[in-house]
JSON list of C-alpha atoms and ligand atoms in Angstrom, two decimals:
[
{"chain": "E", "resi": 24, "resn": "UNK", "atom": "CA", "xyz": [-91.03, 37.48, -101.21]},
{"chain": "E", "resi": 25, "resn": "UNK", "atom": "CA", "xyz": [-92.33, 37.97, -97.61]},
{"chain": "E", "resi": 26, "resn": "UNK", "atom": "CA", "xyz": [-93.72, 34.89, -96.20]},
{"chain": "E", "resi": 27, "resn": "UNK", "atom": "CA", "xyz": [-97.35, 33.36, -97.27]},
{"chain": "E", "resi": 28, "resn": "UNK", "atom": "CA", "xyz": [-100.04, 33.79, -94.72]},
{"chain": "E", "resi": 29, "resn": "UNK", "atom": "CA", "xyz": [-103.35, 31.75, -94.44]},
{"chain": "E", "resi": 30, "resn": "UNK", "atom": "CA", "xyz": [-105.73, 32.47, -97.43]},
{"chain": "E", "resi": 31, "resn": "UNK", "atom": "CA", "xyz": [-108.75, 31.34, -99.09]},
{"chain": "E", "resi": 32, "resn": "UNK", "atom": "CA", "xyz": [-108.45, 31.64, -103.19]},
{"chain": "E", "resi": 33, "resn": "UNK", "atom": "CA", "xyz": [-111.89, 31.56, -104.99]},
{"chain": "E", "resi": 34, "resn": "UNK", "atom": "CA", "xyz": [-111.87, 29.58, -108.60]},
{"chain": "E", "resi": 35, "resn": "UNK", "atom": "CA", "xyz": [-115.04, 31.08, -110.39]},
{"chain": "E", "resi": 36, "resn": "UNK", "atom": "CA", "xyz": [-115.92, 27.92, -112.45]},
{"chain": "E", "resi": 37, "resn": "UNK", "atom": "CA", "xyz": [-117.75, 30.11, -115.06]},
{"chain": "E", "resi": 38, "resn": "UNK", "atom": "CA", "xyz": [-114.38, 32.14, -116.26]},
{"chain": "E", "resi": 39, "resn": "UNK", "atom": "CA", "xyz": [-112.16, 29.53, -115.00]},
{"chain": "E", "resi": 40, "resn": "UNK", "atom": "CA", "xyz": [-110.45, 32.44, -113.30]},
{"chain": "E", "resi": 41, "resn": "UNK", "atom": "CA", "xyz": [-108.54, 31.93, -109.72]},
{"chain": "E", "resi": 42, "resn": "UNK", "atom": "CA", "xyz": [-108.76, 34.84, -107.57]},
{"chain": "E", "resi": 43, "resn": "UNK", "atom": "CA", "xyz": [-106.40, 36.57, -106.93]},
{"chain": "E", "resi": 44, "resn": "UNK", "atom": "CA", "xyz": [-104.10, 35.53, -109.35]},
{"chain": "E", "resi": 45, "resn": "UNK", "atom": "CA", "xyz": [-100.73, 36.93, -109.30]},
{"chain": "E", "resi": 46, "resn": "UNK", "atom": "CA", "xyz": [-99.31, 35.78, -112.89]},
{"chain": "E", "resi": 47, "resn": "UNK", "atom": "CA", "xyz": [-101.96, 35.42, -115.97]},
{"chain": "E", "resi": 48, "resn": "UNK", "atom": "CA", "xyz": [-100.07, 33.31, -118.76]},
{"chain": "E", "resi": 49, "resn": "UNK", "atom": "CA", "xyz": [-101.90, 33.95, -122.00]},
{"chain": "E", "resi": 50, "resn": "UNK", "atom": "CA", "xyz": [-100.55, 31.21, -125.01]},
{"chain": "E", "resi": 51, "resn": "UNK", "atom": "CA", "xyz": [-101.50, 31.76, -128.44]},
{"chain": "E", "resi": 52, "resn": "UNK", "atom": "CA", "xyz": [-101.01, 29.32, -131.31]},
{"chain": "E", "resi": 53, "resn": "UNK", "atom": "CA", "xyz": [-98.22, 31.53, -132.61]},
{"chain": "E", "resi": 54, "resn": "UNK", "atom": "CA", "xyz": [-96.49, 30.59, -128.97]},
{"chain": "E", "resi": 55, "resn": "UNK", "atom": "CA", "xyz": [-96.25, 27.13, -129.64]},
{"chain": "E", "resi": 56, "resn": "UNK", "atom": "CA", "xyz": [-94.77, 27.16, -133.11]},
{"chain": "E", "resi": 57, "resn": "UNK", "atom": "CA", "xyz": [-93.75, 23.41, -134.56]},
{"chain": "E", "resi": 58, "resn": "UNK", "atom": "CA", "xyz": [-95.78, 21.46, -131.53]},
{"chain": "E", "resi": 59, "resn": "UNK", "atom": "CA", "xyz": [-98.46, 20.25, -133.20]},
{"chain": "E", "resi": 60, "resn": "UNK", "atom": "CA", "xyz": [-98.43, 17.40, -135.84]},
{"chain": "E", "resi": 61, "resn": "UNK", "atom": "CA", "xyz": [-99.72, 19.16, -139.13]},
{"chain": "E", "resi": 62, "resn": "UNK", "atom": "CA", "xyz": [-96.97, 22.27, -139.86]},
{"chain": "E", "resi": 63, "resn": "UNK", "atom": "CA", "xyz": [-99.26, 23.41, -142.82]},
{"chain": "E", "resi": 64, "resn": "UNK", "atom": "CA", "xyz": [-102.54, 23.00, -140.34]},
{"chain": "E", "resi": 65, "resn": "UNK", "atom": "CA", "xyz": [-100.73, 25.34, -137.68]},
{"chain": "E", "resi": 66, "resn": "UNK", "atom": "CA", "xyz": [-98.99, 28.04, -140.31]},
{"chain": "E", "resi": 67, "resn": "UNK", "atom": "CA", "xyz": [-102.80, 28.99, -141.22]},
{"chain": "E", "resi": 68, "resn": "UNK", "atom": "CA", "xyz": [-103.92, 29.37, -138.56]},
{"chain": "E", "resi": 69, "resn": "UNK", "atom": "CA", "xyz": [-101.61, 31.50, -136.91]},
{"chain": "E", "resi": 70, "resn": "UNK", "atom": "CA", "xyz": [-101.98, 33.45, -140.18]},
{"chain": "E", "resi": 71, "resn": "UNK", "atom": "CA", "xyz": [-105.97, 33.77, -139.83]},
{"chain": "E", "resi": 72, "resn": "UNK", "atom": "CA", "xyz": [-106.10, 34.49, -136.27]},
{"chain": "E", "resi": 73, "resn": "UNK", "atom": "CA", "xyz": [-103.55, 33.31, -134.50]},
{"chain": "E", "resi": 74, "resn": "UNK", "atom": "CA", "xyz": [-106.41, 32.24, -131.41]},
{"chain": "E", "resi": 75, "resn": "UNK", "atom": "CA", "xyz": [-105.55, 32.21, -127.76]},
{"chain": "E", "resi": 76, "resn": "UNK", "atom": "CA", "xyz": [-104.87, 28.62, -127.10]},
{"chain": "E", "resi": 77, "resn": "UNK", "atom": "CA", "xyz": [-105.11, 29.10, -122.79]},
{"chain": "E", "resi": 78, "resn": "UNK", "atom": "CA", "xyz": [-104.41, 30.48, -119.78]},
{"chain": "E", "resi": 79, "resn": "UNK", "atom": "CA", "xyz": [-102.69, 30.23, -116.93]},
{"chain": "E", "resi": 80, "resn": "UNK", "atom": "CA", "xyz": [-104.05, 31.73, -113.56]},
{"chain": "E", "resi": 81, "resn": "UNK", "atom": "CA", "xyz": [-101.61, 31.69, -110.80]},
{"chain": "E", "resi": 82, "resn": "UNK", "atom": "CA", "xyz": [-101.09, 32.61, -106.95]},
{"chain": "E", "resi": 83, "resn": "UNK", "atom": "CA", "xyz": [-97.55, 32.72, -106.62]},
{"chain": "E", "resi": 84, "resn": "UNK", "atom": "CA", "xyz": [-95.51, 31.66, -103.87]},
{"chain": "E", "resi": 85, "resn": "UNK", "atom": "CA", "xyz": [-91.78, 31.56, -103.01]},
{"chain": "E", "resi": 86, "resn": "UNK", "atom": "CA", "xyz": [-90.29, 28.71, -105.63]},
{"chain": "E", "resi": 87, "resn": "UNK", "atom": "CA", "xyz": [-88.92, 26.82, -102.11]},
{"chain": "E", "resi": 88, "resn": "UNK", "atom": "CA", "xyz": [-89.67, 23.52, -101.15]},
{"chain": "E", "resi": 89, "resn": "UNK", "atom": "CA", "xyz": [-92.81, 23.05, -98.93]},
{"chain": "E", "resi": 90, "resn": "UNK", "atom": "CA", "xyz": [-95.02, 25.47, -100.37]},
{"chain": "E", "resi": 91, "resn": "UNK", "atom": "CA", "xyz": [-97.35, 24.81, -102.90]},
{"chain": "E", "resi": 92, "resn": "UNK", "atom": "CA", "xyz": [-98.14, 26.75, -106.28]},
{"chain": "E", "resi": 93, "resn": "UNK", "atom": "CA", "xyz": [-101.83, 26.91, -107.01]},
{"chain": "E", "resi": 94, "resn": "UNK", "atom": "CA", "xyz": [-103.13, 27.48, -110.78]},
{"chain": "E", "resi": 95, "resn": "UNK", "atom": "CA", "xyz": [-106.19, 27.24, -112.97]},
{"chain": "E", "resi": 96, "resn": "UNK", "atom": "CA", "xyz": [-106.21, 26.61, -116.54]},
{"chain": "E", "resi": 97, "resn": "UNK", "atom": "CA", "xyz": [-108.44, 27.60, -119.08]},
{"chain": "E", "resi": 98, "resn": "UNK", "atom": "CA", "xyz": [-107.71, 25.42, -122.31]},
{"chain": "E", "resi": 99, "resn": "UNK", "atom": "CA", "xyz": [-110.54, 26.77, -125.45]},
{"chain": "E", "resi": 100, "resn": "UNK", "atom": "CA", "xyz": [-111.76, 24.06, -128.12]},
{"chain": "E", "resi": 101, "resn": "UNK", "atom": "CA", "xyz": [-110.47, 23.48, -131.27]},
{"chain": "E", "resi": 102, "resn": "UNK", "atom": "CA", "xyz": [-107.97, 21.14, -133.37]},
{"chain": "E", "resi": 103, "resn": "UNK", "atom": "CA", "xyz": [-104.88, 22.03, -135.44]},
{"chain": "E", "resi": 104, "resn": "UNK", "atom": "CA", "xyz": [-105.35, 19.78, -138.16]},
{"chain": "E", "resi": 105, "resn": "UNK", "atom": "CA", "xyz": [-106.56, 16.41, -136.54]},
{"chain": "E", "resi": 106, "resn": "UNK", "atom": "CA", "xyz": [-104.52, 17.06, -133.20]},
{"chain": "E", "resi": 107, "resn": "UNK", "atom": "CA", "xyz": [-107.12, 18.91, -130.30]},
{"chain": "E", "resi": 108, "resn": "UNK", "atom": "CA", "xyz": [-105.64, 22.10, -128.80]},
{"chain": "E", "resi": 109, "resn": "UNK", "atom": "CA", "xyz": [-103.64, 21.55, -126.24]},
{"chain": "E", "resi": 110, "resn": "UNK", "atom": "CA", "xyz": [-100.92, 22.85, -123.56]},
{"chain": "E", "resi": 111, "resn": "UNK", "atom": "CA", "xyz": [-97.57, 22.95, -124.42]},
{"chain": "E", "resi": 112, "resn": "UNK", "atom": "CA", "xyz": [-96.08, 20.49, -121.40]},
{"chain": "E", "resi": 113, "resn": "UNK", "atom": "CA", "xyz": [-93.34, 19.87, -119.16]},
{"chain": "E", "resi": 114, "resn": "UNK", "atom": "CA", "xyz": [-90.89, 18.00, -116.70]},
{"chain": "E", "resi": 115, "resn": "UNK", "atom": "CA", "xyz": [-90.80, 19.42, -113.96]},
{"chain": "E", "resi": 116, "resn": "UNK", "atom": "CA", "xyz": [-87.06, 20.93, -113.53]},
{"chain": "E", "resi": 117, "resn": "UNK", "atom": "CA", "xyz": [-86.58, 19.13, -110.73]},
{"chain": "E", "resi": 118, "resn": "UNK", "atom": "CA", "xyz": [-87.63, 15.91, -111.97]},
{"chain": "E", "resi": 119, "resn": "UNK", "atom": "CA", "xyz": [-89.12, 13.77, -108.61]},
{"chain": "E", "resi": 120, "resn": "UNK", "atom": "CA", "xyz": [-92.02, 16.17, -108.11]},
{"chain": "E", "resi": 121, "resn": "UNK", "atom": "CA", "xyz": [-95.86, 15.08, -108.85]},
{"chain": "E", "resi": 122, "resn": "UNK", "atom": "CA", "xyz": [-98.81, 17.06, -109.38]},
{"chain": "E", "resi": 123, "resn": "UNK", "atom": "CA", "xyz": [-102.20, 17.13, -109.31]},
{"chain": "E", "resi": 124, "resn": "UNK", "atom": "CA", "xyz": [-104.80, 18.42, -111.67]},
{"chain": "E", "resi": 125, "resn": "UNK", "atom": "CA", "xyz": [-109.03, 18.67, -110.41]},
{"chain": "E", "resi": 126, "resn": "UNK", "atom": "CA", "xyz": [-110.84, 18.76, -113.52]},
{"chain": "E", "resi": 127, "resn": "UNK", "atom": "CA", "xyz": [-113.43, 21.38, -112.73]},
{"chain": "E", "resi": 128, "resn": "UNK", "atom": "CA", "xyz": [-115.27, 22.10, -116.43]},
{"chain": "E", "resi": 129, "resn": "UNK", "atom": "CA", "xyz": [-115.24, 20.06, -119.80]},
{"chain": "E", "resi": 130, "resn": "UNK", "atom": "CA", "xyz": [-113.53, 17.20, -121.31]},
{"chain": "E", "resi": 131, "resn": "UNK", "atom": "CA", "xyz": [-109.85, 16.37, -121.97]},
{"chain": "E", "resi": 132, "resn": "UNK", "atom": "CA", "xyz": [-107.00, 14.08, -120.89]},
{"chain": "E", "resi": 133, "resn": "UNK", "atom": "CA", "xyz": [-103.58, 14.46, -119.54]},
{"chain": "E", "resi": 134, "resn": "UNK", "atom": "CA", "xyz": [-101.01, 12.81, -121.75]},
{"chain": "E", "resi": 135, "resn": "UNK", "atom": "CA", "xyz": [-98.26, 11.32, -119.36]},
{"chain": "E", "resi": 136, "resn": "UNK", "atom": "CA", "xyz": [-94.52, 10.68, -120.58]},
{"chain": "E", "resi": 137, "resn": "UNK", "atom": "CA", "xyz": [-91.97, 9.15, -118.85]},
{"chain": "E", "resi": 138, "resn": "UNK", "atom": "CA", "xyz": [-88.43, 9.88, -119.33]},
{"chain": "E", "resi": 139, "resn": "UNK", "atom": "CA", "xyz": [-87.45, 7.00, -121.64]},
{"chain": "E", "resi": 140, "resn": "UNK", "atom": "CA", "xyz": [-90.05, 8.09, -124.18]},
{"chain": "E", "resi": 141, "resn": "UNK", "atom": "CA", "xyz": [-93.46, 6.03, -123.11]},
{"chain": "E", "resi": 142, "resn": "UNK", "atom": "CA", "xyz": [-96.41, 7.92, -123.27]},
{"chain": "E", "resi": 143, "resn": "UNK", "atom": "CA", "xyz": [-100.29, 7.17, -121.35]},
{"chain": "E", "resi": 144, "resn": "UNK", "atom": "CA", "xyz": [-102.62, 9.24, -120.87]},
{"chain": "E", "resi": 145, "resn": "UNK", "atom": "CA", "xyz": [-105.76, 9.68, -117.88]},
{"chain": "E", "resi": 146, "resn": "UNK", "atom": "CA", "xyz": [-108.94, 11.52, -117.79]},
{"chain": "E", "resi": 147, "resn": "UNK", "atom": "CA", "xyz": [-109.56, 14.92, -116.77]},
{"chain": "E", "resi": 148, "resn": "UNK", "atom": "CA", "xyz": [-113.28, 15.87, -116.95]},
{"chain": "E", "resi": 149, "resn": "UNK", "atom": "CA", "xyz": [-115.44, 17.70, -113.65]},
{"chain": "E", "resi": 150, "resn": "UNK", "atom": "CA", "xyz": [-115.07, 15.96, -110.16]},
{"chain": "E", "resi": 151, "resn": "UNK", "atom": "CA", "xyz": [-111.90, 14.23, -111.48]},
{"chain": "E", "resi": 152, "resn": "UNK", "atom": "CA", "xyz": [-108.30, 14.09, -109.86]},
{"chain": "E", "resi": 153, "resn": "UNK", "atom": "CA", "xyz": [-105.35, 13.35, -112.66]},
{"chain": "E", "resi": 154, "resn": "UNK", "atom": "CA", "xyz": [-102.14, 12.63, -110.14]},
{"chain": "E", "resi": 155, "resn": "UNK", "atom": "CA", "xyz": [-98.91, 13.01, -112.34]},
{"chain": "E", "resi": 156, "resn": "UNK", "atom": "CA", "xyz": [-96.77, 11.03, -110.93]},
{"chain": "E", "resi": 157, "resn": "UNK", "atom": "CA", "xyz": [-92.82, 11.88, -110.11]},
{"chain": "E", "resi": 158, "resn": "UNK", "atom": "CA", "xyz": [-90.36, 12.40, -112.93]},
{"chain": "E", "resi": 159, "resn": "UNK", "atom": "CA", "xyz": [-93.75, 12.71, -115.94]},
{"chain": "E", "resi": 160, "resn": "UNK", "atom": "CA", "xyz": [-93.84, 14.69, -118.46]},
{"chain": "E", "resi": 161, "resn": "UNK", "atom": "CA", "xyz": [-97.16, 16.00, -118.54]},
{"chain": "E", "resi": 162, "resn": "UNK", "atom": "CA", "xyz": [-99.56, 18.22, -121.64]},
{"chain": "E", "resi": 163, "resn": "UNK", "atom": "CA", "xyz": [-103.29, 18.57, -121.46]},
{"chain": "E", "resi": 164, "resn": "UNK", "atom": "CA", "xyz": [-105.76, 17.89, -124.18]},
{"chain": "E", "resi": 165, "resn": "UNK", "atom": "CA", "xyz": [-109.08, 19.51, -124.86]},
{"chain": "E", "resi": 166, "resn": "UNK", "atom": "CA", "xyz": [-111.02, 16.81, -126.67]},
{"chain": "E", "resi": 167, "resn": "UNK", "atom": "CA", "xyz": [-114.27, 18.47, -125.99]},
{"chain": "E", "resi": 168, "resn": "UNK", "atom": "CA", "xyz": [-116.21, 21.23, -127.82]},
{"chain": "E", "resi": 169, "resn": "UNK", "atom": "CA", "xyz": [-116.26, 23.88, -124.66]},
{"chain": "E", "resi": 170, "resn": "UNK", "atom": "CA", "xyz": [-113.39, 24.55, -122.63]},
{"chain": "E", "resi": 171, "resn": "UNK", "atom": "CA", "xyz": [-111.39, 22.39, -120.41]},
{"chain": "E", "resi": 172, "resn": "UNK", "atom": "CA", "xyz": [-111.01, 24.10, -116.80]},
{"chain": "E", "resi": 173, "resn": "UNK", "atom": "CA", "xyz": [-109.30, 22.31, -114.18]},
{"chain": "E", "resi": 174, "resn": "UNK", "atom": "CA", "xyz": [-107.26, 23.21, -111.20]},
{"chain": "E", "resi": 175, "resn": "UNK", "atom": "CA", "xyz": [-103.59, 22.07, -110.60]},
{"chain": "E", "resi": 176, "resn": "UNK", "atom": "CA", "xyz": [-101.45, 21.55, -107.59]},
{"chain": "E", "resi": 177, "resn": "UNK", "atom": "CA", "xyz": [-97.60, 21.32, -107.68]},
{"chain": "E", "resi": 178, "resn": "UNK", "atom": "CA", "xyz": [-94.38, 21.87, -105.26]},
{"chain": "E", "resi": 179, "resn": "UNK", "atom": "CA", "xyz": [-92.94, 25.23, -105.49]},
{"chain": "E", "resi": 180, "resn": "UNK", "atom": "CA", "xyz": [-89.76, 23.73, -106.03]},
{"chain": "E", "resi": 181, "resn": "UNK", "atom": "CA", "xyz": [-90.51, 21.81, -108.71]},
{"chain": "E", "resi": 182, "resn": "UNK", "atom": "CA", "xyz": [-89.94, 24.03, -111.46]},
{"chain": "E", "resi": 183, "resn": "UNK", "atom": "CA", "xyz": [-90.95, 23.89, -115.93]},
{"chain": "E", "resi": 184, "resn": "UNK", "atom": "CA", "xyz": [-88.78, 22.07, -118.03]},
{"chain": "E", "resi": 185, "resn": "UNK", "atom": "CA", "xyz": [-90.12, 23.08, -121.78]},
{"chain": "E", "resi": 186, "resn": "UNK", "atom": "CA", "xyz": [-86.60, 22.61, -123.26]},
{"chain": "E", "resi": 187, "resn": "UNK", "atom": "CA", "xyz": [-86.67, 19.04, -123.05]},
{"chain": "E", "resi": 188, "resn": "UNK", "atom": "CA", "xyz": [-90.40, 19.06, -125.00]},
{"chain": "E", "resi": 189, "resn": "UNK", "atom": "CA", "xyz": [-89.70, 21.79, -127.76]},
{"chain": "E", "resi": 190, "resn": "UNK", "atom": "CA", "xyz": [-86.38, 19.33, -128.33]},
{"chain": "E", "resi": 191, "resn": "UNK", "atom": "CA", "xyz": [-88.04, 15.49, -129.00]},
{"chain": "E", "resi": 192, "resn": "UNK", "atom": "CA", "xyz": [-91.82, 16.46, -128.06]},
{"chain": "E", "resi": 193, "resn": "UNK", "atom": "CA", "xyz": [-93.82, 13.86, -126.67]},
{"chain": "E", "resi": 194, "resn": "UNK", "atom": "CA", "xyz": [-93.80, 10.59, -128.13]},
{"chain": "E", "resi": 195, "resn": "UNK", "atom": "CA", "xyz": [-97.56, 10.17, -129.06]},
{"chain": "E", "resi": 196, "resn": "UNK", "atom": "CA", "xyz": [-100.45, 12.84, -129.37]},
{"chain": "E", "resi": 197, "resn": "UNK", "atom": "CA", "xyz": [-104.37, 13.18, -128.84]},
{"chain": "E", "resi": 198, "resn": "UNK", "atom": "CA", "xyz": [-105.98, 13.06, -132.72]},
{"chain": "E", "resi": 199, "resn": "UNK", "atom": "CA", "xyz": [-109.54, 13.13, -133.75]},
{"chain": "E", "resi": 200, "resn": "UNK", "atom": "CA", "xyz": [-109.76, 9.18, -135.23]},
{"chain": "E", "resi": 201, "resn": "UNK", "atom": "CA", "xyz": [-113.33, 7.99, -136.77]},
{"chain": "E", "resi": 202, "resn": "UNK", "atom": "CA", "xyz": [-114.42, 10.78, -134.24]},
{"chain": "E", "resi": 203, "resn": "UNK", "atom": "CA", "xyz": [-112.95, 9.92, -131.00]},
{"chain": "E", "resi": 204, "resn": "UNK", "atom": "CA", "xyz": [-110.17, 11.37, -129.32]},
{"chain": "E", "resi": 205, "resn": "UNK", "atom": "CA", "xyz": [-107.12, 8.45, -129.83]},
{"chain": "E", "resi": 206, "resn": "UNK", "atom": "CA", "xyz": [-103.88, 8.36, -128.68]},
{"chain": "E", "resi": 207, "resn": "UNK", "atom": "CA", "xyz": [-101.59, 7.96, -130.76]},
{"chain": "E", "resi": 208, "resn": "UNK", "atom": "CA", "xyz": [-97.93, 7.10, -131.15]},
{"chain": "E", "resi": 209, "resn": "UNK", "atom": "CA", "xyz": [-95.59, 8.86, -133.59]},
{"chain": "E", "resi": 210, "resn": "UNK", "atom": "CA", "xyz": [-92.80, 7.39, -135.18]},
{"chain": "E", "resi": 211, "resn": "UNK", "atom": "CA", "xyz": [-89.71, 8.53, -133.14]},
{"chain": "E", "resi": 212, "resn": "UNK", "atom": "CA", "xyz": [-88.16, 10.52, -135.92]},
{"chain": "E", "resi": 213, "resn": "UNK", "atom": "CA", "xyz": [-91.34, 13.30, -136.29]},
{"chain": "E", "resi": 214, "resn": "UNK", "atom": "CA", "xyz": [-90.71, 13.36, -131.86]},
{"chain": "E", "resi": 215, "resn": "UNK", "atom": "CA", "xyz": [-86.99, 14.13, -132.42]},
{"chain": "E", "resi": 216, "resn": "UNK", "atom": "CA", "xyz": [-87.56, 17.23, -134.45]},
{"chain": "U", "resi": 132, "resn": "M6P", "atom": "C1", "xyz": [-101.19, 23.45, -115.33]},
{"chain": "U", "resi": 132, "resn": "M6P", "atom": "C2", "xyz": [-99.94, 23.41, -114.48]},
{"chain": "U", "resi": 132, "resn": "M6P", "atom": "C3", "xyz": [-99.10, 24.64, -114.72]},
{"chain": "U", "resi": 132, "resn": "M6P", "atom": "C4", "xyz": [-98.87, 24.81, -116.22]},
{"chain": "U", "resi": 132, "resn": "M6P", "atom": "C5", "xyz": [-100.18, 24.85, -116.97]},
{"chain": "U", "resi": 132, "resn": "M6P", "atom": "C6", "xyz": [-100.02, 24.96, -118.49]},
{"chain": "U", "resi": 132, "resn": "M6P", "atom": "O1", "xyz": [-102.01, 24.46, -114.85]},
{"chain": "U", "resi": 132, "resn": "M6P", "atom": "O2", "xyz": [-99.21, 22.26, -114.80]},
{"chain": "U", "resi": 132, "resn": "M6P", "atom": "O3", "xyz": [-97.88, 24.53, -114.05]},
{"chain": "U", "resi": 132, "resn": "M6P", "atom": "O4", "xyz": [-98.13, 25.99, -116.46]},
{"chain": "U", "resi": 132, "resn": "M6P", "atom": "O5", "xyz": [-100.89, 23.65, -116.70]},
{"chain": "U", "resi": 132, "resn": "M6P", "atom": "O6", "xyz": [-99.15, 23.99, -119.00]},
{"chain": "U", "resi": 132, "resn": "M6P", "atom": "P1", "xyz": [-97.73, 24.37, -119.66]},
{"chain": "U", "resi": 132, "resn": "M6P", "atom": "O7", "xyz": [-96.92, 25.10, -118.61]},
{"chain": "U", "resi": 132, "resn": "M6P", "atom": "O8", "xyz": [-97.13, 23.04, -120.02]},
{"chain": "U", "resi": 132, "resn": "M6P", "atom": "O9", "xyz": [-97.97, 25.23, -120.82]},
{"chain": "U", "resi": 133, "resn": "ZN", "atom": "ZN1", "xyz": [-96.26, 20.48, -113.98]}
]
């Protein structure tokens, strides 16, 4: 890729689209097969409509160190089960690199993991800066009833590591409880699937 020259990109807060965006990621339910809690919850409804969880919307640049991807995701509403939609989460491949996520539109939180299994979670709602820290595994949460829109930040060096989550997932999860988002651990067997 030739080198990246000075540029504005324009996030339309209405669409949640970046502009221009060089990759779109679309995920549908039917993408993230087995990641949330309630297997019989998830089965239907990838059988009634199998909805578009997010998206992705990315300016690429070279994957080197010192330059800086720039995305914008668009997570919809909604619950499999108890458990709010949600992204499907990462390390970063190379582990020591943070990011940052500016909530732009909604309500949600970033559930935080570190490597020896201890989950936390922050805020993400508009105005708000999530940092996510060094060597985190990191998911976002729509606990709201519109979508969740926020911008995120990270080295292009760093790199996805979804192996590692679709192996022992993360060791608690964002449920509906008495009708407030909860965090909530999971007994270490149902994380080792
Ligand atoms: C944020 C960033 C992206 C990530 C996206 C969706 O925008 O962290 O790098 O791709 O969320 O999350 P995931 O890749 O875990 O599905
Ligand atoms: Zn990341």
């Amino acid at each position: 890729m030739s080198a990246i020259q000075p540029l504005n990109l324009v996030v339309d807060i209405a669409s949640g689209r970046l502009e221009p965006a060089t990759t779109v990621v679309t995920r549908r339910l039917s993408d993230m097969r087995g990641m949330y809690a309630d297997a019989a919850a998830e089965a239907a409804l990838i059988e009634r409509d199998d909805s578009v969880v997010y998206e992705v919307f990315q300016y690429d640049v070279p994957e080197e160190t010192g330059q800086l991807f720039v995305c914008t995701t668009v997570l919809e509403p909604g619950r499999v089960g108890d458990e709010y939609f949600m992204t499907k989460g990462h390390y970063h491949r190379v582990r020591d690199r943070a990011e940052v996520y500016y909530g732009l539109r909604g309500e949600g939180q970033v559930v935080l993991m570190t490597e020896d299994g201890r989950c936390s979670s922050v805020e993400l709602r508009p105005g708000v800066v999530a940092y996510v820290p060094p060597c985190y595994a990191h998911r976002t949460v729509n606990t709201g009833s519109g979508e969740l829109v926020f911008l995120a930040v990270y080295p292009g060096d760093a790199g996805h590591d979804y192996e590692s989550i679709e192996r022992s997932g993360f060791s608690a999860r964002v449920l509906e409880y008495n009708g407030s988002p909860t965090l909530v651990e999971q007994e270490p067997s149902e994380g080792s699937r």
